mmCIF file with all atom_site columns, C-alpha atoms in Angstrom:
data_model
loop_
_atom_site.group_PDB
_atom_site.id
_atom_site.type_symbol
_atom_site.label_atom_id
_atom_site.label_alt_id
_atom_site.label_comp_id
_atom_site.label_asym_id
_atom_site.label_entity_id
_atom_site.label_seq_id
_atom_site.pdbx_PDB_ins_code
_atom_site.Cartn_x
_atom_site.Cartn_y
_atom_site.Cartn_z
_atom_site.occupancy
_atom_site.B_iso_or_equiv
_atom_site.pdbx_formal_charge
_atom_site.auth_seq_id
_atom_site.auth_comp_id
_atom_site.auth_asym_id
_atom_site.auth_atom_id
_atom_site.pdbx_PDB_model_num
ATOM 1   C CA . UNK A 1 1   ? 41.348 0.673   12.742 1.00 88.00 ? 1   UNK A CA 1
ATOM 2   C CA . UNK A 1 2   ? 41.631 3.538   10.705 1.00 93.00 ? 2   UNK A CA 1
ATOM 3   C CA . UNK A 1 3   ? 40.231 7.226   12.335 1.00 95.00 ? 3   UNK A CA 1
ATOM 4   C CA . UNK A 1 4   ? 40.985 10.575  12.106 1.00 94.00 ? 4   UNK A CA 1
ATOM 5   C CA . UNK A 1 5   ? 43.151 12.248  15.272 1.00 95.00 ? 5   UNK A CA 1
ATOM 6   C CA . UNK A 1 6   ? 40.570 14.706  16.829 1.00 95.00 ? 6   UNK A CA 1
ATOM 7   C CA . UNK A 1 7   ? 43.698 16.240  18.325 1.00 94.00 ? 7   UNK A CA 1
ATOM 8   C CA . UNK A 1 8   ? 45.807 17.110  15.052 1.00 93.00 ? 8   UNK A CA 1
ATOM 9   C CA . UNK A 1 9   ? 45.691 20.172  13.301 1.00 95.00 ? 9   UNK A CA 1
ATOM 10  C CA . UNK A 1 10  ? 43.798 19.310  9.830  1.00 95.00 ? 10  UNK A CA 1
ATOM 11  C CA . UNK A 1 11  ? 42.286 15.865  11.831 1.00 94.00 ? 11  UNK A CA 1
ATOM 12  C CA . UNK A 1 12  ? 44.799 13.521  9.890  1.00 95.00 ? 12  UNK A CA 1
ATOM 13  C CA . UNK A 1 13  ? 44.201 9.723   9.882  1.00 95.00 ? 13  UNK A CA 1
ATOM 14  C CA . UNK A 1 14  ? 45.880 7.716   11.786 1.00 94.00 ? 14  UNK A CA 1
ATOM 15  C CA . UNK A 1 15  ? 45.987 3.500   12.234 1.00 95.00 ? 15  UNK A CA 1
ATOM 16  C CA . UNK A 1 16  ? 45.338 2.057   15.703 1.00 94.00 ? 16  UNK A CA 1
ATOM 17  C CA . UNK A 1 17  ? 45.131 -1.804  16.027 1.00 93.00 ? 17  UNK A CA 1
ATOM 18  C CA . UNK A 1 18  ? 42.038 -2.527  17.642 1.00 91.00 ? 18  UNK A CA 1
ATOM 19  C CA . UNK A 1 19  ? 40.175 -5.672  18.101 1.00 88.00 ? 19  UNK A CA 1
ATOM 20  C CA . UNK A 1 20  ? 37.087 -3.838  18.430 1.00 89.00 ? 20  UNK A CA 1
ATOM 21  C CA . UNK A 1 21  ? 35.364 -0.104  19.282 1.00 89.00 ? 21  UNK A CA 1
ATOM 22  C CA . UNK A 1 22  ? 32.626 1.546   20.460 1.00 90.00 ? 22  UNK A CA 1
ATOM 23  C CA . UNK A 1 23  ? 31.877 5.418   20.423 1.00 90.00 ? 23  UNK A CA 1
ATOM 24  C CA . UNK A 1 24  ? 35.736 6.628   21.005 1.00 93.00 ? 24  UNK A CA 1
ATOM 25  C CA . UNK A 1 25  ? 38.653 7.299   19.219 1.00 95.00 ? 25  UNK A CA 1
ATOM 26  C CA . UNK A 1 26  ? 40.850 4.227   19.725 1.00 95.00 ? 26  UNK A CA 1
ATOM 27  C CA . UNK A 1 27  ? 43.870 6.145   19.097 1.00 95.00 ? 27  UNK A CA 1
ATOM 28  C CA . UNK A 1 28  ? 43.232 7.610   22.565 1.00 96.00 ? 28  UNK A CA 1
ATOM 29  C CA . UNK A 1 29  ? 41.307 4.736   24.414 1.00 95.00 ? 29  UNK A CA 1
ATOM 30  C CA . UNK A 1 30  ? 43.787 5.168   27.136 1.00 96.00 ? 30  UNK A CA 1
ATOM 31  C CA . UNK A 1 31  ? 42.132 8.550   28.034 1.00 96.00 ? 31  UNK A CA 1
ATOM 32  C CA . UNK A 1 32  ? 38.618 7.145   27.385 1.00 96.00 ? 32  UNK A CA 1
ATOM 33  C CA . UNK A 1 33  ? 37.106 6.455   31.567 1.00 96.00 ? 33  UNK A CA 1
ATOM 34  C CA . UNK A 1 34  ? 34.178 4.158   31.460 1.00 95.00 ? 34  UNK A CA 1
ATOM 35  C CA . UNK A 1 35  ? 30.555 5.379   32.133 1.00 92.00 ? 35  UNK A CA 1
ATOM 36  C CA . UNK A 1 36  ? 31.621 8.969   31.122 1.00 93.00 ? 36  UNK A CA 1
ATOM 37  C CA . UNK A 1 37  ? 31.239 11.037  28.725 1.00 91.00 ? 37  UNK A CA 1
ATOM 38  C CA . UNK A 1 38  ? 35.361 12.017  28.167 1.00 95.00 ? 38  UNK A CA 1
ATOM 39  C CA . UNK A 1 39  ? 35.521 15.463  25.852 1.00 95.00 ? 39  UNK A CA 1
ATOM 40  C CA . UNK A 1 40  ? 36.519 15.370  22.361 1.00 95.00 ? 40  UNK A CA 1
ATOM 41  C CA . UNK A 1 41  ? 37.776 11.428  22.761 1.00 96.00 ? 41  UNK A CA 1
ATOM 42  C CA . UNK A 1 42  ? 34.276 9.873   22.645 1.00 94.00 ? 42  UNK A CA 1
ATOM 43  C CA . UNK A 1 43  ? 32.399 7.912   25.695 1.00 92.00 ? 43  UNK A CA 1
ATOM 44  C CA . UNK A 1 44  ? 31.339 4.021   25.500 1.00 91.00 ? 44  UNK A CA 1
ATOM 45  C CA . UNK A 1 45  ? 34.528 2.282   27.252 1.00 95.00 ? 45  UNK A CA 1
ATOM 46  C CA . UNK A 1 46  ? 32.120 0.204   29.555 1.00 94.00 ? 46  UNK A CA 1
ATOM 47  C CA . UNK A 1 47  ? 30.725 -1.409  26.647 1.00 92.00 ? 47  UNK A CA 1
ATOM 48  C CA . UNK A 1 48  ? 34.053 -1.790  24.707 1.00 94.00 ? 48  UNK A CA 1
ATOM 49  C CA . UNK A 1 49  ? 35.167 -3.651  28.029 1.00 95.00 ? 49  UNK A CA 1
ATOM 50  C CA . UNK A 1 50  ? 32.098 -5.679  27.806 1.00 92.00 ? 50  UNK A CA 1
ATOM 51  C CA . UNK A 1 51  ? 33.059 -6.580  24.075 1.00 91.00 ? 51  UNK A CA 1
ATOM 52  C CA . UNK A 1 52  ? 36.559 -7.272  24.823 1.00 92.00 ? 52  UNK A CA 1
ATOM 53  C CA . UNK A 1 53  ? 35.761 -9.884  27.840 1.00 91.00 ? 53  UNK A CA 1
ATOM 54  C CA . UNK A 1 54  ? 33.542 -11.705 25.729 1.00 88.00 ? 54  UNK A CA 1
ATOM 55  C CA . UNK A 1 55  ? 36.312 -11.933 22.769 1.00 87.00 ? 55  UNK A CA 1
ATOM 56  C CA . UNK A 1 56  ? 38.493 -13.576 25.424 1.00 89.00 ? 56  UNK A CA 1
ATOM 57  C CA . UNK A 1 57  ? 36.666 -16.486 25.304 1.00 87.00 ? 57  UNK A CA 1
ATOM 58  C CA . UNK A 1 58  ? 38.206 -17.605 21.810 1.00 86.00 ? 58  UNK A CA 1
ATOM 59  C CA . UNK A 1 59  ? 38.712 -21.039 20.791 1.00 85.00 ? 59  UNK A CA 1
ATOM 60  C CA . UNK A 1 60  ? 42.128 -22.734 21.132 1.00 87.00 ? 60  UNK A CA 1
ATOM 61  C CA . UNK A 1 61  ? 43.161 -21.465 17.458 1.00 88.00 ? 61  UNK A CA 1
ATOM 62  C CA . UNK A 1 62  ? 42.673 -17.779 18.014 1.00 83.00 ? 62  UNK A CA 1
ATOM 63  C CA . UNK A 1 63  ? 39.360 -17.956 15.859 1.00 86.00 ? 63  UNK A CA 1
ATOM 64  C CA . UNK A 1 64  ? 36.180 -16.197 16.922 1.00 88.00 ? 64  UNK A CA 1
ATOM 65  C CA . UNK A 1 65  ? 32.829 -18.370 16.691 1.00 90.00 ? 65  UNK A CA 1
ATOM 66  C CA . UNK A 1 66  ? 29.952 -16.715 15.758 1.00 92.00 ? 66  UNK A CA 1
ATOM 67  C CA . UNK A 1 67  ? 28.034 -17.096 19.230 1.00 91.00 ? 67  UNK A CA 1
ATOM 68  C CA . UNK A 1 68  ? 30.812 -15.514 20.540 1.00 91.00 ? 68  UNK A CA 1
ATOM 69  C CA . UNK A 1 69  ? 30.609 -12.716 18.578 1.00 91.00 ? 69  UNK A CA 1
ATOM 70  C CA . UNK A 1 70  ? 27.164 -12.351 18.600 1.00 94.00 ? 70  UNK A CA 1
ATOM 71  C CA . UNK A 1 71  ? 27.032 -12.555 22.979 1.00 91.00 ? 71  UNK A CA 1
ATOM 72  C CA . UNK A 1 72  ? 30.134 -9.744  22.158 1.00 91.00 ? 72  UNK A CA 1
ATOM 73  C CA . UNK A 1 73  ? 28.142 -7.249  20.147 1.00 92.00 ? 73  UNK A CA 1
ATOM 74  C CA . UNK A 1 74  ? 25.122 -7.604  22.008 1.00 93.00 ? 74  UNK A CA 1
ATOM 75  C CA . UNK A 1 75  ? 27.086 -6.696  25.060 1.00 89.00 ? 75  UNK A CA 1
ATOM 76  C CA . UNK A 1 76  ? 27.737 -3.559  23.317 1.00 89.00 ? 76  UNK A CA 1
ATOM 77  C CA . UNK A 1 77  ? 24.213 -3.177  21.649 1.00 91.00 ? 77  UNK A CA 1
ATOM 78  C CA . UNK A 1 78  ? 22.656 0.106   23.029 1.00 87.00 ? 78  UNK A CA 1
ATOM 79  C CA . UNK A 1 79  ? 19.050 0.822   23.768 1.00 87.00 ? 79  UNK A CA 1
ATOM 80  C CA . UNK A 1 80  ? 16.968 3.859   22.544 1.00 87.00 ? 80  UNK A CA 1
ATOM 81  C CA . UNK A 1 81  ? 17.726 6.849   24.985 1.00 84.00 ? 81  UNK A CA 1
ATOM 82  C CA . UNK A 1 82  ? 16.172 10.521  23.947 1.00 84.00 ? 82  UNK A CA 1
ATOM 83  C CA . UNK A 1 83  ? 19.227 12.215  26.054 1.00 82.00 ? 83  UNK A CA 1
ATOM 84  C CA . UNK A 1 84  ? 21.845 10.207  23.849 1.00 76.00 ? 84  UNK A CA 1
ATOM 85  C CA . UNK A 1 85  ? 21.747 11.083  20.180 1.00 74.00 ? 85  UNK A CA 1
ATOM 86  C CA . UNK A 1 86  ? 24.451 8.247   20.011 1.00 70.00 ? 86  UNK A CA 1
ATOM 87  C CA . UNK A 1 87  ? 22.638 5.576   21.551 1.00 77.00 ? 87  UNK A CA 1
ATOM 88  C CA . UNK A 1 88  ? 20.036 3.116   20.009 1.00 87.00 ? 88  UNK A CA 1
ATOM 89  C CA . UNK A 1 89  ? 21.823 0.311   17.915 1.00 89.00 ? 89  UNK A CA 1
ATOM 90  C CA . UNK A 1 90  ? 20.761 0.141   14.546 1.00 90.00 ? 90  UNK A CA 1
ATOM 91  C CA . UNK A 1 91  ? 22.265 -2.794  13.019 1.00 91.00 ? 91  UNK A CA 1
ATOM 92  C CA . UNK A 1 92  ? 24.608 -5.725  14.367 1.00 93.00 ? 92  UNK A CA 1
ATOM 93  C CA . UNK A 1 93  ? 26.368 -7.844  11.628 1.00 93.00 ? 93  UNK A CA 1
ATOM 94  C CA . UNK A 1 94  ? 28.445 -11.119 12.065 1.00 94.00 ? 94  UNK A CA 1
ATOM 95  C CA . UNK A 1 95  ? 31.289 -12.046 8.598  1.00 92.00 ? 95  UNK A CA 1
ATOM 96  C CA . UNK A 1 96  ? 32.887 -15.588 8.264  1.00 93.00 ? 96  UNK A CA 1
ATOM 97  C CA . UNK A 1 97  ? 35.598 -14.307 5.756  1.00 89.00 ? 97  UNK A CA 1
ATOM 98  C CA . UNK A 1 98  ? 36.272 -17.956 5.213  1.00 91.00 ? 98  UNK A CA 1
ATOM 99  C CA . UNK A 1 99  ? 32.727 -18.661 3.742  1.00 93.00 ? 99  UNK A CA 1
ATOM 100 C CA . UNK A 1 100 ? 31.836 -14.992 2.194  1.00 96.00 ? 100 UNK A CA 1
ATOM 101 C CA . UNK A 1 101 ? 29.067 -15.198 4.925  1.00 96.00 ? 101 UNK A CA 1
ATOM 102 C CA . UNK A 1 102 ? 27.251 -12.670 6.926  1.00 96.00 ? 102 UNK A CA 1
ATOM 103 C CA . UNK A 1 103 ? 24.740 -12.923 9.772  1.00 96.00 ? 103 UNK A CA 1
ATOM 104 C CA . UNK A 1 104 ? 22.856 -9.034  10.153 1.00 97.00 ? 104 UNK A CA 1
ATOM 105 C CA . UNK A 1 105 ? 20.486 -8.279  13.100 1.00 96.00 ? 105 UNK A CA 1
ATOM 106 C CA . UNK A 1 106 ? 18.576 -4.974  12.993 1.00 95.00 ? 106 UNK A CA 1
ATOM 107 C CA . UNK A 1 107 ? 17.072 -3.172  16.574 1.00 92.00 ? 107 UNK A CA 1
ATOM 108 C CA . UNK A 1 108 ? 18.469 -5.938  18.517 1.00 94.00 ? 108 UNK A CA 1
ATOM 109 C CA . UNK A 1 109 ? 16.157 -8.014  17.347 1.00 95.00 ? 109 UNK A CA 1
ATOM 110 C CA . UNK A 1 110 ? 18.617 -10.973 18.284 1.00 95.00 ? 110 UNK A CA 1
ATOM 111 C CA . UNK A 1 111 ? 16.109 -13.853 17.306 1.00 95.00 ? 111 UNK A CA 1
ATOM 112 C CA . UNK A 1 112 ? 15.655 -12.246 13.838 1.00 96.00 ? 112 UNK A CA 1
ATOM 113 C CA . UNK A 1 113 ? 18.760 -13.286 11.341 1.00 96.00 ? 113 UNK A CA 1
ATOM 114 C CA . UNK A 1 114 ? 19.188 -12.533 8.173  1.00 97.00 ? 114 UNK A CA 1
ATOM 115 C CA . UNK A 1 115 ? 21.532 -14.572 6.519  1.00 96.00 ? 115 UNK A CA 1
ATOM 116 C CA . UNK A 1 116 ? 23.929 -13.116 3.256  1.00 97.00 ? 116 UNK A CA 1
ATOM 117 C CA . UNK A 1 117 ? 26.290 -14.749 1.082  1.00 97.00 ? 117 UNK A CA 1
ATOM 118 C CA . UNK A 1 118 ? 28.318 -13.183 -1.164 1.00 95.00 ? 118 UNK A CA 1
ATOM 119 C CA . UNK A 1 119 ? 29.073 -16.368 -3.228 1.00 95.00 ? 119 UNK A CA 1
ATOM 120 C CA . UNK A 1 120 ? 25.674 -16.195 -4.719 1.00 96.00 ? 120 UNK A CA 1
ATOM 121 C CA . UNK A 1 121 ? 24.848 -12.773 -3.556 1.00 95.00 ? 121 UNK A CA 1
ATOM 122 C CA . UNK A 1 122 ? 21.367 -14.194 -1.873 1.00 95.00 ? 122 UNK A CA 1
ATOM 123 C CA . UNK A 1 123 ? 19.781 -13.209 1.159  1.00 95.00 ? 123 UNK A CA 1
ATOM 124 C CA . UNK A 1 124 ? 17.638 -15.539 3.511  1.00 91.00 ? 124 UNK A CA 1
ATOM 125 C CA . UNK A 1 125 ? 15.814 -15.195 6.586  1.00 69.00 ? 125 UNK A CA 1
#
């Protein structure tokens, strides 16, 4: 993942290999306590734990299926809340980079896919 360091002069970016994020800098998750808010480092580590015990349920090869992801990011899907500006998830997608696919979901609206593909650039659903 590529974010800028909210603790260097000039905010430079920096790389952090992440298999996933919510609303903190992963470059410091290790100072990120769940159900907090923690400073300048962001807040949302319950629901990046969340995400991350559903992605351990990967199939034998390492790959992610798409129910998987999908129970993963609704994990981490946030309701409307008027005293969190950073709450209220607007839009939930699912790629196959194998067949140029994509599944979106907008307002956790989970029974309401619409289906891309790049390959002929055509939206259903």
């Amino acid at each position: 993942m590529l974010e800028y360091d909210p603790e260097q002069e000039g905010r430079p970016l920096r790389w952090t290999a992440m298999q996933a994020i919510t609303n903190f800098y992963g470059c410091y998750a290790y100072l990120v306590k769940p159900n907090q808010r923690n400073g300048i480092y962001g807040h949302g580590k319950e629901r990046y734990d969340a995400i991350m015990e559903v992605l351990a349920m990967r199939d034998p090869d390492g790959d992610i299926p798409a129910d998987i992801a999908w129970k993963a990011l609704q994990a981490a899907a946030q309701d409307p809340s008027p005293n969190d500006v950073t709450s209220n998830t607007q839009w939930s997608l699912v790629y196959d980079d194998t067949d140029l696919t994509a599944q979106i979901v907008i307002r956790r609206k989970w029974g309401d896919v619409i289906h891309y593909d790049l390959n002929t650039n055509e939206i259903d659903g």
